[in-house]
Short mmCIF file of C-alpha atoms and ligand atoms in Angstrom, two decimals:
data_model
loop_
_atom_site.label_atom_id
_atom_site.label_comp_id
_atom_site.label_asym_id
_atom_site.label_seq_id
_atom_site.Cartn_x
_atom_site.Cartn_y
_atom_site.Cartn_z
CA MET E 1 -21.17 -8.92 -5.23
CA LYS E 2 -20.82 -12.59 -4.29
CA ALA E 3 -17.38 -13.21 -2.74
CA LEU E 4 -15.70 -16.48 -1.83
CA ILE E 5 -12.84 -16.52 0.65
CA ILE E 6 -10.67 -19.64 0.43
CA GLY E 7 -8.90 -20.18 3.76
CA GLY E 8 -11.35 -17.98 5.66
CA ALA E 9 -10.75 -19.34 9.16
CA GLY E 10 -7.23 -17.97 9.43
CA PHE E 11 -6.14 -14.67 10.89
CA VAL E 12 -7.03 -12.50 7.90
CA GLY E 13 -10.16 -14.37 6.79
CA SER E 14 -12.54 -13.27 9.51
CA TYR E 15 -11.47 -9.62 9.17
CA LEU E 16 -11.96 -9.83 5.41
CA ALA E 17 -15.37 -11.52 5.75
CA ASP E 18 -16.57 -8.89 8.25
CA HIS E 19 -15.28 -6.04 6.09
CA LEU E 20 -16.86 -7.34 2.88
CA ASN E 21 -20.18 -8.06 4.53
CA ASN E 22 -20.52 -5.31 7.13
CA ASN E 23 -18.83 -2.40 5.33
CA LEU E 24 -19.47 -3.20 1.67
CA GLY E 25 -22.67 -5.26 1.86
CA TRP E 26 -21.21 -8.11 -0.20
CA GLN E 27 -22.59 -11.64 0.08
CA VAL E 28 -19.74 -13.66 1.60
CA TYR E 29 -18.94 -17.37 1.42
CA ALA E 30 -15.87 -18.73 3.16
CA THR E 31 -14.05 -22.03 3.41
CA LYS E 32 -12.26 -23.51 6.38
CA MET E 33 -10.42 -26.73 7.15
CA GLU E 34 -12.56 -29.43 8.76
CA HIS E 35 -10.79 -29.08 12.13
CA GLU E 36 -11.17 -25.29 12.26
CA THR E 37 -13.93 -23.13 13.70
CA PHE E 38 -14.99 -19.96 11.97
CA LEU E 39 -15.87 -17.25 14.47
CA THR E 40 -17.63 -14.58 12.47
CA GLY E 41 -21.30 -14.75 11.49
CA SER E 42 -20.87 -12.60 8.39
CA SER E 43 -20.52 -15.48 5.92
CA SER E 44 -21.78 -18.92 4.89
CA VAL E 45 -19.05 -21.42 5.73
CA TYR E 46 -17.95 -24.63 3.96
CA ASP E 47 -15.24 -27.18 4.70
CA LEU E 48 -12.57 -27.35 2.01
CA ASP E 49 -9.07 -28.77 1.73
CA ILE E 50 -7.40 -27.20 -1.32
CA LEU E 51 -5.37 -30.35 -1.80
CA ASN E 52 -8.63 -32.00 -2.85
CA ARG E 53 -9.17 -30.83 -6.43
CA GLN E 54 -12.68 -32.36 -6.81
CA GLU E 55 -13.93 -30.65 -3.65
CA ILE E 56 -12.88 -27.27 -5.03
CA SER E 57 -14.76 -27.75 -8.31
CA ALA E 58 -17.91 -28.90 -6.53
CA LEU E 59 -17.85 -25.87 -4.26
CA LEU E 60 -17.21 -23.37 -7.06
CA ASN E 61 -20.06 -24.80 -9.11
CA ALA E 62 -22.40 -24.67 -6.13
CA ILE E 63 -21.58 -21.07 -5.17
CA ARG E 64 -20.60 -19.50 -8.52
CA PRO E 65 -18.82 -16.55 -6.88
CA ASP E 66 -18.14 -13.26 -8.70
CA CYS E 67 -14.80 -13.00 -6.98
CA ILE E 68 -12.43 -15.26 -5.06
CA PHE E 69 -9.89 -14.27 -2.39
CA HIS E 70 -7.31 -17.06 -2.05
CA LEU E 71 -5.98 -16.86 1.51
CA ALA E 72 -5.46 -20.57 2.22
CA ALA E 73 -1.82 -21.31 2.93
CA GLN E 74 0.77 -22.78 5.20
CA SER E 75 1.68 -19.24 6.22
CA SER E 76 4.40 -19.68 8.82
CA VAL E 77 8.03 -19.12 7.79
CA ALA E 78 9.21 -21.05 10.86
CA LEU E 79 7.03 -24.05 10.00
CA SER E 80 8.17 -23.92 6.37
CA TRP E 81 11.71 -24.73 7.55
CA LYS E 82 10.42 -27.61 9.64
CA ASN E 83 7.96 -28.93 7.04
CA PRO E 84 8.94 -27.79 3.54
CA GLY E 85 6.97 -30.58 1.85
CA LEU E 86 3.66 -29.55 3.39
CA THR E 87 4.38 -25.88 2.63
CA ILE E 88 5.06 -26.69 -1.03
CA ASP E 89 1.97 -28.90 -1.27
CA VAL E 90 -0.45 -26.36 0.20
CA ASN E 91 1.02 -23.15 -1.22
CA ILE E 92 1.87 -24.35 -4.74
CA LYS E 93 -0.11 -27.52 -5.47
CA GLY E 94 -3.16 -26.18 -3.59
CA SER E 95 -3.07 -22.90 -5.54
CA VAL E 96 -2.75 -24.74 -8.84
CA ASN E 97 -5.70 -26.94 -7.86
CA LEU E 98 -7.75 -23.82 -7.24
CA LEU E 99 -6.69 -22.11 -10.48
CA ASP E 100 -7.42 -25.25 -12.50
CA ALA E 101 -10.87 -25.55 -10.96
CA ILE E 102 -11.55 -21.87 -11.77
CA ARG E 103 -10.27 -22.35 -15.32
CA GLU E 104 -12.83 -25.09 -15.91
CA LEU E 105 -15.79 -22.88 -14.97
CA ASP E 106 -17.99 -21.59 -17.77
CA TYR E 107 -17.39 -18.00 -16.61
CA SER E 108 -14.42 -16.04 -15.32
CA PRO E 109 -14.57 -14.82 -11.70
CA ARG E 110 -12.03 -12.27 -10.44
CA VAL E 111 -9.29 -13.90 -8.39
CA LEU E 112 -6.91 -12.37 -5.87
CA LEU E 113 -3.95 -14.55 -4.90
CA ILE E 114 -2.39 -13.56 -1.59
CA GLY E 115 1.39 -13.63 -1.66
CA SER E 116 3.97 -12.12 0.63
CA GLY E 117 6.60 -9.39 0.93
CA GLU E 118 8.89 -12.28 1.90
CA GLU E 119 9.02 -13.15 -1.83
CA TYR E 120 11.57 -10.36 -2.39
CA GLY E 121 13.92 -12.00 0.07
CA HIS E 122 17.39 -10.49 0.25
CA ILE E 123 16.58 -6.90 -0.64
CA ARG E 124 19.64 -4.69 -1.15
CA GLU E 125 19.79 -1.27 0.52
CA ASP E 126 19.47 0.54 -2.83
CA GLU E 127 16.31 -1.47 -3.59
CA THR E 128 14.41 -0.25 -0.49
CA PRO E 129 11.48 0.41 -0.45
CA VAL E 130 10.97 -2.51 -2.77
CA GLY E 131 8.74 -2.25 -5.86
CA GLU E 132 6.84 -5.01 -7.65
CA GLU E 133 9.39 -5.28 -10.48
CA ASN E 134 12.30 -5.94 -8.14
CA VAL E 135 14.26 -9.19 -8.51
CA LEU E 136 12.86 -11.93 -6.25
CA ARG E 137 15.49 -13.62 -4.08
CA PRO E 138 13.40 -15.65 -1.64
CA GLY E 139 15.29 -16.40 1.56
CA ASN E 140 13.14 -19.18 2.95
CA ILE E 141 10.88 -22.01 1.85
CA TYR E 142 7.63 -20.13 2.54
CA ALA E 143 8.84 -17.19 0.44
CA ALA E 144 9.84 -19.47 -2.43
CA THR E 145 6.39 -21.07 -2.53
CA LYS E 146 4.67 -17.69 -2.57
CA ALA E 147 6.96 -16.45 -5.36
CA CYS E 148 6.02 -19.59 -7.27
CA GLN E 149 2.30 -19.00 -6.68
CA ASN E 150 2.69 -15.48 -8.05
CA MET E 151 4.46 -16.68 -11.20
CA ILE E 152 1.91 -19.39 -11.84
CA GLY E 153 -0.92 -16.89 -11.32
CA LYS E 154 0.59 -14.61 -13.96
CA ILE E 155 1.05 -17.50 -16.37
CA TYR E 156 -2.58 -18.62 -15.94
CA ALA E 157 -3.80 -15.03 -16.40
CA GLN E 158 -1.90 -14.71 -19.69
CA ALA E 159 -2.27 -18.22 -21.08
CA TYR E 160 -5.97 -18.64 -20.30
CA SER E 161 -7.11 -14.99 -20.21
CA MET E 162 -8.14 -15.45 -16.60
CA ASP E 163 -8.93 -12.48 -14.35
CA ILE E 164 -6.19 -13.15 -11.79
CA MET E 165 -4.35 -10.57 -9.67
CA SER E 166 -1.79 -11.10 -6.94
CA VAL E 167 -0.73 -9.18 -3.89
CA ARG E 168 2.50 -9.31 -1.97
CA ALA E 169 1.32 -8.57 1.54
CA PHE E 170 3.96 -7.39 3.97
CA ASN E 171 3.65 -8.19 7.71
CA HIS E 172 0.13 -7.69 8.97
CA ILE E 173 -0.76 -7.61 12.63
CA GLY E 174 -3.70 -7.25 14.99
CA PRO E 175 -5.86 -8.99 17.57
CA ASN E 176 -6.46 -12.72 17.04
CA GLN E 177 -3.20 -13.44 15.18
CA SER E 178 -1.46 -16.70 16.04
CA PRO E 179 1.41 -16.32 18.54
CA ILE E 180 3.75 -18.01 16.07
CA PHE E 181 4.06 -14.47 14.63
CA VAL E 182 6.29 -11.97 16.37
CA VAL E 183 3.88 -9.24 17.55
CA ALA E 184 1.27 -11.70 18.83
CA ASP E 185 4.06 -13.70 20.49
CA PHE E 186 5.43 -10.66 22.34
CA CYS E 187 1.95 -9.48 23.41
CA LYS E 188 0.96 -12.94 24.64
CA GLN E 189 4.14 -13.24 26.69
CA VAL E 190 3.61 -9.80 28.27
CA ALA E 191 -0.03 -10.63 29.08
CA GLU E 192 1.09 -13.91 30.72
CA ILE E 193 3.75 -12.09 32.74
CA GLU E 194 1.17 -9.51 33.90
CA LYS E 195 -1.10 -12.33 35.08
CA GLY E 196 1.79 -13.98 36.95
CA LEU E 197 1.64 -17.02 34.65
CA ARG E 198 5.35 -16.79 33.83
CA GLU E 199 8.47 -15.17 35.24
CA PRO E 200 9.05 -11.53 34.15
CA VAL E 201 11.31 -12.48 31.24
CA ILE E 202 10.28 -12.06 27.59
CA ARG E 203 12.00 -14.48 25.20
CA VAL E 204 12.78 -13.06 21.76
CA GLY E 205 14.44 -13.97 18.47
CA ASN E 206 16.25 -11.71 16.00
CA LEU E 207 15.56 -8.12 17.13
CA SER E 208 17.54 -6.27 14.45
CA ALA E 209 15.36 -7.33 11.48
CA ARG E 210 13.25 -4.48 10.09
CA ARG E 211 9.78 -5.23 8.80
CA ASP E 212 6.87 -3.29 7.29
CA PHE E 213 3.86 -3.75 9.60
CA THR E 214 0.26 -2.91 8.64
CA ASP E 215 -2.90 -3.40 10.69
CA VAL E 216 -4.89 -6.37 9.35
CA ARG E 217 -8.01 -4.18 9.05
CA ASP E 218 -6.15 -1.86 6.68
CA VAL E 219 -4.84 -4.88 4.76
CA VAL E 220 -8.30 -6.32 4.07
CA ARG E 221 -9.52 -2.93 2.81
CA SER E 222 -6.76 -3.06 0.22
CA TYR E 223 -7.88 -6.54 -0.91
CA SER E 224 -11.47 -5.43 -1.57
CA ALA E 225 -10.22 -2.23 -3.24
CA LEU E 226 -8.14 -4.35 -5.61
CA MET E 227 -11.10 -6.60 -6.31
CA GLU E 228 -12.96 -3.46 -7.41
CA HIS E 229 -10.19 -1.57 -9.21
CA GLY E 230 -7.18 -3.87 -9.81
CA LYS E 231 -5.99 -4.92 -13.27
CA PRO E 232 -5.88 -8.58 -14.37
CA GLY E 233 -2.40 -10.14 -14.44
CA GLU E 234 -0.93 -7.49 -12.12
CA THR E 235 0.84 -7.81 -8.77
CA TYR E 236 0.44 -5.22 -6.02
CA ASN E 237 2.49 -4.69 -2.87
CA VAL E 238 0.41 -4.20 0.27
CA GLY E 239 2.33 -2.49 3.06
CA SER E 240 2.66 0.73 5.01
CA GLY E 241 5.90 1.77 3.26
CA ARG E 242 7.74 2.10 6.57
CA ALA E 243 9.98 -0.64 7.99
CA VAL E 244 10.30 -0.75 11.79
CA GLU E 245 12.96 -2.63 13.75
CA ILE E 246 11.55 -5.56 15.72
CA ASN E 247 13.40 -4.10 18.70
CA SER E 248 11.27 -0.91 18.47
CA ILE E 249 8.13 -3.02 18.37
CA LEU E 250 9.32 -4.83 21.48
CA GLU E 251 10.06 -1.55 23.27
CA LEU E 252 6.63 -0.14 22.35
CA ILE E 253 4.90 -3.26 23.68
CA LEU E 254 6.97 -3.26 26.88
CA SER E 255 6.14 0.44 27.39
CA LEU E 256 2.43 -0.48 27.43
CA SER E 257 2.95 -2.64 30.52
CA GLU E 258 3.43 -1.57 34.14
CA LYS E 259 5.55 -4.68 34.79
CA LYS E 260 9.36 -4.60 34.76
CA ILE E 261 10.25 -7.20 32.14
CA ARG E 262 13.71 -8.55 31.25
CA VAL E 263 14.51 -9.41 27.59
CA GLU E 264 16.28 -12.69 26.83
CA ILE E 265 17.41 -14.10 23.44
CA ASP E 266 15.94 -17.56 22.83
CA ALA E 267 17.85 -19.73 20.32
CA ASP E 268 14.60 -21.49 19.30
CA ARG E 269 13.20 -18.19 18.08
CA LEU E 270 16.21 -17.40 15.83
CA ARG E 271 15.62 -18.42 12.21
CA PRO E 272 18.26 -20.22 10.11
CA VAL E 273 18.33 -17.37 7.56
CA ASP E 274 16.86 -13.94 8.15
CA VAL E 275 16.35 -11.03 5.77
CA PRO E 276 17.53 -7.75 7.36
CA VAL E 277 15.09 -5.21 5.82
CA ILE E 278 11.72 -5.71 4.15
CA GLU E 279 9.88 -2.49 3.28
CA ALA E 280 7.13 -2.04 0.69
CA ASP E 281 6.78 0.49 -2.07
CA ALA E 282 2.96 0.54 -2.19
CA PHE E 283 2.69 3.29 -4.82
CA LYS E 284 1.08 0.99 -7.39
CA LEU E 285 -1.69 -0.10 -4.99
CA LYS E 286 -2.26 3.45 -3.79
CA SER E 287 -2.45 4.98 -7.26
CA CYS E 288 -4.71 2.20 -8.56
CA THR E 289 -7.18 2.17 -5.65
CA GLY E 290 -6.66 5.30 -3.52
CA TRP E 291 -5.95 3.00 -0.55
CA LYS E 292 -3.87 4.16 2.38
CA PRO E 293 -3.44 2.68 5.86
CA VAL E 294 -5.35 4.56 8.57
CA ILE E 295 -4.60 2.59 11.76
CA GLY E 296 -1.33 3.58 13.47
CA LEU E 297 1.21 1.07 14.82
CA GLU E 298 0.73 2.16 18.44
CA GLN E 299 -3.04 1.58 18.22
CA THR E 300 -2.57 -1.89 16.74
CA LEU E 301 -0.05 -2.87 19.43
CA GLU E 302 -2.31 -1.57 22.21
CA GLU E 303 -5.31 -3.47 20.86
CA THR E 304 -3.28 -6.63 20.31
CA LEU E 305 -1.92 -6.53 23.86
CA ASP E 306 -5.45 -5.91 25.21
CA TYR E 307 -6.68 -8.88 23.18
CA TRP E 308 -4.06 -11.14 24.79
CA ARG E 309 -4.83 -9.73 28.25
CA GLY E 310 -8.34 -11.06 27.69
CA MET E 311 -7.16 -14.39 26.33
CA VAL E 312 -4.57 -15.68 28.82
O1 LIG Z 1 -3.23 -24.30 8.83
P1 LIG Z 1 -4.63 -24.16 9.38
O2 LIG Z 1 -5.24 -25.46 9.75
O3 LIG Z 1 -4.73 -23.09 10.44
O4 LIG Z 1 -5.55 -23.63 8.18
C1 LIG Z 1 -5.11 -22.57 7.36
C2 LIG Z 1 -5.70 -22.73 5.98
N1 LIG Z 1 -5.13 -23.86 5.27
C3 LIG Z 1 -5.80 -24.52 4.32
N2 LIG Z 1 -7.01 -24.32 3.78
C4 LIG Z 1 -7.43 -25.19 2.86
N3 LIG Z 1 -6.71 -26.25 2.45
C5 LIG Z 1 -5.48 -26.50 2.96
N4 LIG Z 1 -4.79 -27.57 2.55
C6 LIG Z 1 -4.98 -25.61 3.95
N5 LIG Z 1 -3.83 -25.57 4.68
C7 LIG Z 1 -3.94 -24.50 5.48
O5 LIG Z 1 -5.43 -21.48 5.38
C8 LIG Z 1 -5.65 -21.22 7.74
O6 LIG Z 1 -6.96 -21.27 8.22
C9 LIG Z 1 -5.64 -20.47 6.39
C10 LIG Z 1 -4.53 -19.47 6.30
O7 LIG Z 1 -4.68 -18.62 7.37
P2 LIG Z 1 -3.43 -18.14 8.24
O8 LIG Z 1 -2.41 -19.20 8.30
O9 LIG Z 1 -3.97 -17.61 9.53
O10 LIG Z 1 -2.85 -16.98 7.34
P3 LIG Z 1 -3.30 -15.43 7.37
O11 LIG Z 1 -2.45 -14.71 8.33
O12 LIG Z 1 -4.78 -15.35 7.50
O13 LIG Z 1 -2.84 -14.97 5.95
C11 LIG Z 1 -3.67 -15.11 4.81
C12 LIG Z 1 -2.79 -15.15 3.59
C13 LIG Z 1 -1.90 -16.39 3.55
O14 LIG Z 1 -1.86 -16.84 2.22
C14 LIG Z 1 -0.56 -15.87 3.98
O15 LIG Z 1 0.49 -16.66 3.48
C15 LIG Z 1 -0.58 -14.47 3.38
O16 LIG Z 1 -1.92 -14.04 3.55
O17 LIG Z 1 0.28 -13.60 4.03
#
C-alpha cells in the first residue's frame, strides 16, 4: 500500500508514518511545510503548502498514492481565536484544494480527512457520550472549520463518488506534542520546575473542563484501520469513550513529580468560550475495525513527562 500523509511534520504525522511503515510495511510519503523538519526516517518527504493548489496536483501525480491521510491543519483552538482568517484558509480552503486535486486524478485513492471532537461543541448532558449523528454546535473557530471540512468531504464523496471518509478525533496526547496543548504544557512546566528553570508554580487555565484523551499511538492505529475497513462517505469518532477532568490530569502529572508545586490560574490560559464535557461514543469505529485503545492514561502521562524531562 502506498500512503501519502499531508501535514506529516506535525504531532500525529511522525507517529502515523512510523506505524504505517514499521508495523504495517506500507510505503509512506509525507508532506511538510518548507520551514518544518521531519524527524522520522520511515517516509519520503516533500514540501507542500495546501494553499497552493498547483503544488498539490503536481505531487499527487508524481506519487499516485493508494491512500491519503489529510492531517494538515491550523490545529490550535487558542490560535484560531487569535487568527480566524488563517484557520479558515488552511482548514477549509486547504482541504478543498486537496479534494479538488484528488477529484481531477484519473483514479480514486482512499482519503481520510482528520476532523475533531471539538466539532460537536456544546454537548448536552443527555447527549454524552456523543455519537456521530449528534447535532454539531461548534463552540470555537477551529471547531467550525473542522465541521465545515467534514460536510464538504461528505458532499464530495456523494457528488463525485469519491472514496472519502472522515474522523472526528478527540484529544490525543503523547511525547512530542506542542506545549500549546494542555497535557504537554503541564508536563513541560513540571519538567522546568524540576530542573530549577522556573519557580515551583504551575500556571493553568480552565481545570473543570472534561475531555476524552487517547494516546497518539492508539489514534494512528485507528486511522490505518479505517483506511483498511472504513466505508466511503462515513464519519467515525476516534476517542477512548471516557472523559477526564483536566484537574485530574493535572493531579496525576503532579503526583509523578517529587517537587512540591503550587497551582495558579493564569488568565492568558483561559479561553473565551469553553465546552464543559467532550466524550466520544466510538462504537462505530470499534464495530467497523475492531480497534480499541491499549495505552492507559497514566502510561501516556508518564512518558510525556519523561519526554519533557529530556527536552528542557
Ligand atoms: O502549522 P505548522 O507550520 O506546524 O504546520 C502544520 C501543517 N500545516 C500545513 N501543511 C500544509 N499546508 C498548510 N498551509 C499548513 N498549515 C499548517 O499541518 C503541521 O505540521 C500540520 C498539522 O500538525 P499539528 O498542528 O501538529 O496537528 P496534529 O496534532 O498532528 O493533528 C493532526 C490533525 C489535524 O488536522 C488536527 O486538527 C486534527 O488532527 O486533530
